[in-house]
């Protein structure tokens, strides 16, 4: 891929406010529509979304210039490698509970000598036409984003945030609420206290903070708390809300 503007990873590290939205439907058309709405990035959800790497690649192609961060299903290096090779600007890795897991994930995202990312030729390398250019800049321009969304992650957050190469900690409020036995109650005191602990540790470590919410109201308070990586809304919910509101408007 040709590089003209600062990469997503550079913008993330310097603390730009990056507002994205979550794409869960395996549809290049939906991805294209959302990319055209002006979001800073798209959160391509291969953890919960029903799609394979080939479908994910078609979605990234449809996104055009809008940076896509693929949430891989787990910290396994197989999906991480594929997500980066198909052209993701970075990965979001769910369910990271320990610093050891964080180290392995960073290693899977970075080429040698920093890490052990597998070396292949894919869309990211323009199918080989820009292999060397890509390899040269990939380590710097790949965003490594880990999700803190469990009690164990909260307990280990200082060690996780201190792992070199971790660009951001992205809080998953829903899994966190489940781990804290408050499933779905993302504003419960226990959940907000855990979020405050994560925030404090990340600020001290100089690691960026991310948060997901289903609406602008859910994520707005994060902005003044210093979160810079936001994912707001979900494709399927946008369709539902708008379809229901439109119908209700006429019925009433
Ligand atoms: C969660 O809330 O658990 C998430 O992972 C949001 O992306
Ligand atoms: Mg989650």
Coordinates of C-alpha atoms and ligand atoms in Angstrom, one line a residue:
X1 CA 0.0 0.0 0.0
X2 CA 1.3 3.5 -0.9
X3 CA 2.0 5.8 2.1
X4 CA 1.0 9.4 1.8
X5 CA -0.6 10.5 5.1
X6 CA 0.3 9.5 8.6
X7 CA -0.6 5.9 9.2
X8 CA -3.3 4.9 11.6
X9 CA -0.7 3.6 14.0
X10 CA 1.1 6.9 13.9
X11 CA -2.1 8.8 14.6
X12 CA -3.0 6.4 17.4
X13 CA 0.4 6.8 19.1
X14 CA 0.4 10.6 18.9
X15 CA -3.1 10.7 20.5
X16 CA -5.4 11.8 17.7
X17 CA -9.0 11.2 18.5
X18 CA -10.0 8.3 16.2
X19 CA -13.7 7.6 15.9
X20 CA -14.6 4.3 14.3
X21 CA -17.6 2.0 14.1
X22 CA -18.0 -1.7 14.3
X23 CA -18.6 -3.8 11.2
X24 CA -20.1 -7.2 12.1
X25 CA -21.8 -8.2 8.9
X26 CA -19.7 -10.0 6.3
X27 CA -20.6 -7.5 3.6
X28 CA -18.3 -5.4 1.4
X29 CA -21.3 -3.2 0.6
X30 CA -21.9 -2.3 4.3
X31 CA -18.2 -1.7 4.8
X32 CA -18.1 0.6 1.8
X33 CA -21.1 2.5 3.0
X34 CA -19.7 3.0 6.5
X35 CA -16.2 3.9 5.1
X36 CA -18.0 6.6 3.1
X37 CA -19.6 8.1 6.2
X38 CA -16.3 9.7 7.3
X39 CA -15.2 7.5 10.2
X40 CA -11.5 7.6 11.0
X41 CA -11.4 3.8 11.1
X42 CA -13.5 0.7 10.8
X43 CA -13.5 -2.0 13.5
X44 CA -13.8 -5.2 11.4
X45 CA -15.1 -7.8 13.9
X46 CA -13.8 -11.2 13.0
X47 CA -14.2 -12.3 16.7
X48 CA -18.0 -12.2 16.7
X49 CA -18.8 -11.6 13.0
X50 CA -19.6 -14.6 10.9
X51 CA -16.8 -14.2 8.4
X52 CA -13.6 -15.8 7.2
X53 CA -10.3 -14.2 6.1
X54 CA -11.4 -14.1 2.4
X55 CA -14.6 -12.2 3.3
X56 CA -12.6 -9.9 5.6
X57 CA -10.2 -9.2 2.7
X58 CA -13.2 -8.2 0.4
X59 CA -14.4 -5.9 3.2
X60 CA -11.0 -4.3 3.5
X61 CA -10.9 -3.8 -0.3
X62 CA -14.3 -2.1 -0.1
X63 CA -13.2 0.2 2.7
X64 CA -10.8 2.0 0.3
X65 CA -8.7 4.6 2.1
X66 CA -10.5 4.2 5.4
X67 CA -8.1 2.3 7.8
X68 CA -9.5 -1.1 8.9
X69 CA -8.5 -2.7 12.2
X70 CA -9.4 -6.3 12.3
X71 CA -10.5 -7.8 15.6
X72 CA -9.1 -11.3 15.3
X73 CA -10.9 -14.1 17.0
X74 CA -8.1 -14.7 19.5
X75 CA -4.4 -14.0 20.1
X76 CA -3.5 -16.9 17.9
X77 CA -0.7 -16.0 15.4
X78 CA -2.6 -17.6 12.5
X79 CA -5.4 -15.1 12.3
X80 CA -3.1 -12.2 13.3
X81 CA -0.8 -13.0 10.3
X82 CA -3.7 -13.3 7.9
X83 CA -5.4 -10.0 9.1
X84 CA -2.1 -8.1 8.6
X85 CA -1.4 -9.8 5.2
X86 CA -4.8 -8.9 3.8
X87 CA -4.0 -5.2 4.6
X88 CA -5.3 -4.4 8.1
X89 CA -3.8 -1.3 9.6
X90 CA -3.6 -3.2 12.8
X91 CA -5.3 -5.8 15.0
X92 CA -7.5 -5.7 18.0
X93 CA -6.9 -8.8 20.1
X94 CA -9.7 -9.8 22.5
X95 CA -9.4 -11.4 25.9
X96 CA -5.8 -10.6 26.8
X97 CA -5.3 -11.4 30.4
X98 CA -1.6 -11.5 31.1
X99 CA 1.7 -9.7 30.1
X100 CA 3.0 -13.0 28.7
X101 CA 0.0 -13.2 26.3
X102 CA 0.6 -9.6 25.4
X103 CA 4.3 -10.3 24.6
X104 CA 3.4 -13.2 22.3
X105 CA 0.8 -11.1 20.5
X106 CA 3.2 -8.2 19.9
X107 CA 5.8 -10.8 18.6
X108 CA 3.2 -12.2 16.1
X109 CA 2.5 -8.6 14.8
X110 CA 6.2 -7.7 14.2
X111 CA 8.6 -8.9 11.7
X112 CA 12.1 -10.2 12.7
X113 CA 14.2 -9.1 14.5
X114 CA 11.6 -7.4 16.7
X115 CA 9.2 -10.3 16.5
X116 CA 8.3 -13.4 14.6
X117 CA 5.6 -12.4 12.2
X118 CA 5.4 -14.9 9.3
X119 CA 6.7 -13.6 6.0
X120 CA 4.5 -14.0 3.1
X121 CA 3.1 -12.1 0.1
X122 CA -0.4 -10.7 0.3
X123 CA -2.6 -7.7 -0.4
X124 CA -0.6 -5.7 2.2
X125 CA 2.5 -6.2 0.1
X126 CA 0.6 -5.4 -3.1
X127 CA 0.8 -9.1 -3.9
X128 CA 4.6 -8.8 -4.0
X129 CA 4.9 -5.6 -6.0
X130 CA 5.8 -3.6 -2.9
X131 CA 7.2 -6.4 -0.8
X132 CA 10.3 -4.7 0.4
X133 CA 8.7 -1.3 1.0
X134 CA 6.0 -2.9 3.1
X135 CA 8.4 -5.1 5.1
X136 CA 10.5 -2.0 5.9
X137 CA 7.7 0.0 7.3
X138 CA 5.3 -2.6 8.7
X139 CA 6.6 -2.9 12.2
X140 CA 6.2 0.9 12.7
X141 CA 2.9 1.1 10.9
X142 CA 1.0 -1.8 12.4
X143 CA -1.2 -0.9 15.4
X144 CA -1.2 -3.4 18.2
X145 CA -4.3 -3.0 20.3
X146 CA -5.1 -5.4 23.1
X147 CA -8.5 -5.8 24.8
X148 CA -8.7 -5.6 28.6
X149 CA -12.1 -7.2 29.4
X150 CA -11.7 -9.5 32.4
X151 CA -11.0 -9.3 36.1
X152 CA -7.6 -11.0 35.4
X153 CA -6.7 -8.3 32.9
X154 CA -7.6 -5.6 35.4
X155 CA -5.4 -7.3 38.0
X156 CA -2.5 -7.5 35.5
X157 CA -3.1 -4.3 33.7
X158 CA 0.1 -2.6 34.8
X159 CA 2.3 -5.4 33.5
X160 CA 0.2 -5.7 30.3
X161 CA 0.5 -2.0 29.5
X162 CA 4.2 -2.1 30.1
X163 CA 4.9 -4.6 27.3
X164 CA 6.9 -2.9 24.6
X165 CA 4.9 -2.6 21.3
X166 CA 1.5 -2.4 22.9
X167 CA -0.1 0.8 21.3
X168 CA -3.4 0.8 23.0
X169 CA -5.6 -1.0 25.5
X170 CA -9.1 -1.3 24.3
X171 CA -11.7 -1.9 27.0
X172 CA -14.5 -4.3 26.1
X173 CA -17.2 -3.1 28.6
X174 CA -19.5 -6.0 27.8
X175 CA -17.1 -8.8 28.4
X176 CA -15.7 -7.0 31.4
X177 CA -19.2 -6.7 32.9
X178 CA -19.7 -10.4 32.3
X179 CA -16.3 -11.2 34.0
X180 CA -17.3 -9.1 37.0
X181 CA -20.7 -10.9 37.2
X182 CA -22.6 -7.8 36.1
X183 CA -23.4 -9.0 32.5
X184 CA -24.6 -6.2 30.3
X185 CA -24.6 -3.6 33.1
X186 CA -21.7 -1.6 31.7
X187 CA -22.5 1.4 34.0
X188 CA -22.5 -0.7 37.2
X189 CA -20.1 0.7 39.9
X190 CA -18.0 -2.5 39.8
X191 CA -17.5 -2.2 36.1
X192 CA -16.7 1.6 36.1
X193 CA -14.3 1.1 39.0
X194 CA -12.5 -1.6 36.9
X195 CA -12.4 0.8 34.0
X196 CA -10.9 3.5 36.2
X197 CA -8.1 1.1 37.2
X198 CA -7.3 0.3 33.6
X199 CA -7.4 3.9 32.7
X200 CA -5.0 4.9 35.5
X201 CA -2.5 2.2 34.6
X202 CA -2.5 3.0 30.8
X203 CA -2.1 6.7 31.5
X204 CA 0.9 6.0 33.7
X205 CA 2.4 3.7 31.0
X206 CA 1.7 6.2 28.1
X207 CA -0.5 3.6 26.3
X208 CA -3.6 4.9 24.5
X209 CA -7.0 4.0 25.6
X210 CA -9.9 2.7 23.6
X211 CA -13.6 2.0 24.4
X212 CA -16.6 0.6 22.6
X213 CA -20.2 1.9 23.1
X214 CA -23.4 1.3 21.2
X215 CA -24.2 5.0 21.0
X216 CA -22.6 8.4 21.0
X217 CA -24.0 8.9 24.5
X218 CA -22.2 5.8 25.7
X219 CA -18.8 6.9 24.4
X220 CA -18.9 10.7 24.8
X221 CA -17.9 10.7 28.5
X222 CA -14.7 8.8 27.5
X223 CA -13.4 11.7 25.5
X224 CA -12.9 14.0 28.4
X225 CA -11.4 11.1 30.3
X226 CA -8.6 10.9 27.8
X227 CA -9.8 8.0 25.6
X228 CA -8.7 8.6 22.1
X229 CA -9.7 5.4 20.3
X230 CA -13.4 5.1 20.1
X231 CA -15.7 2.6 18.4
X232 CA -19.3 3.7 18.3
X233 CA -22.3 1.8 17.0
X234 CA -22.6 -1.5 15.2
X235 CA -23.7 -1.9 11.6
X236 CA -26.6 -4.2 12.4
X237 CA -27.9 -1.9 15.2
X238 CA -27.7 1.1 12.9
X239 CA -30.0 -0.7 10.4
X240 CA -32.4 -1.9 13.2
X241 CA -32.6 1.5 14.8
X242 CA -33.2 3.4 11.6
X243 CA -35.7 0.9 10.3
X244 CA -37.7 0.8 13.5
X245 CA -37.7 4.6 13.9
X246 CA -38.9 5.1 10.3
X247 CA -41.7 2.5 10.7
X248 CA -42.7 3.8 14.1
X249 CA -42.8 7.4 12.7
X250 CA -45.4 6.4 10.1
X251 CA -47.4 4.1 12.3
X252 CA -47.8 6.8 14.9
Ligands
LIG1 C1 -16.9 -5.9 24.7 O1 -17.7 -5.0 25.2 O2 -16.7 -7.0 25.3 C2 -16.2 -5.7 23.5 O3 -15.4 -6.5 23.2 C3 -16.6 -4.5 22.7 O4 -15.9 -4.4 21.5
LIG2 MG1 -15.4 -8.3 24.2

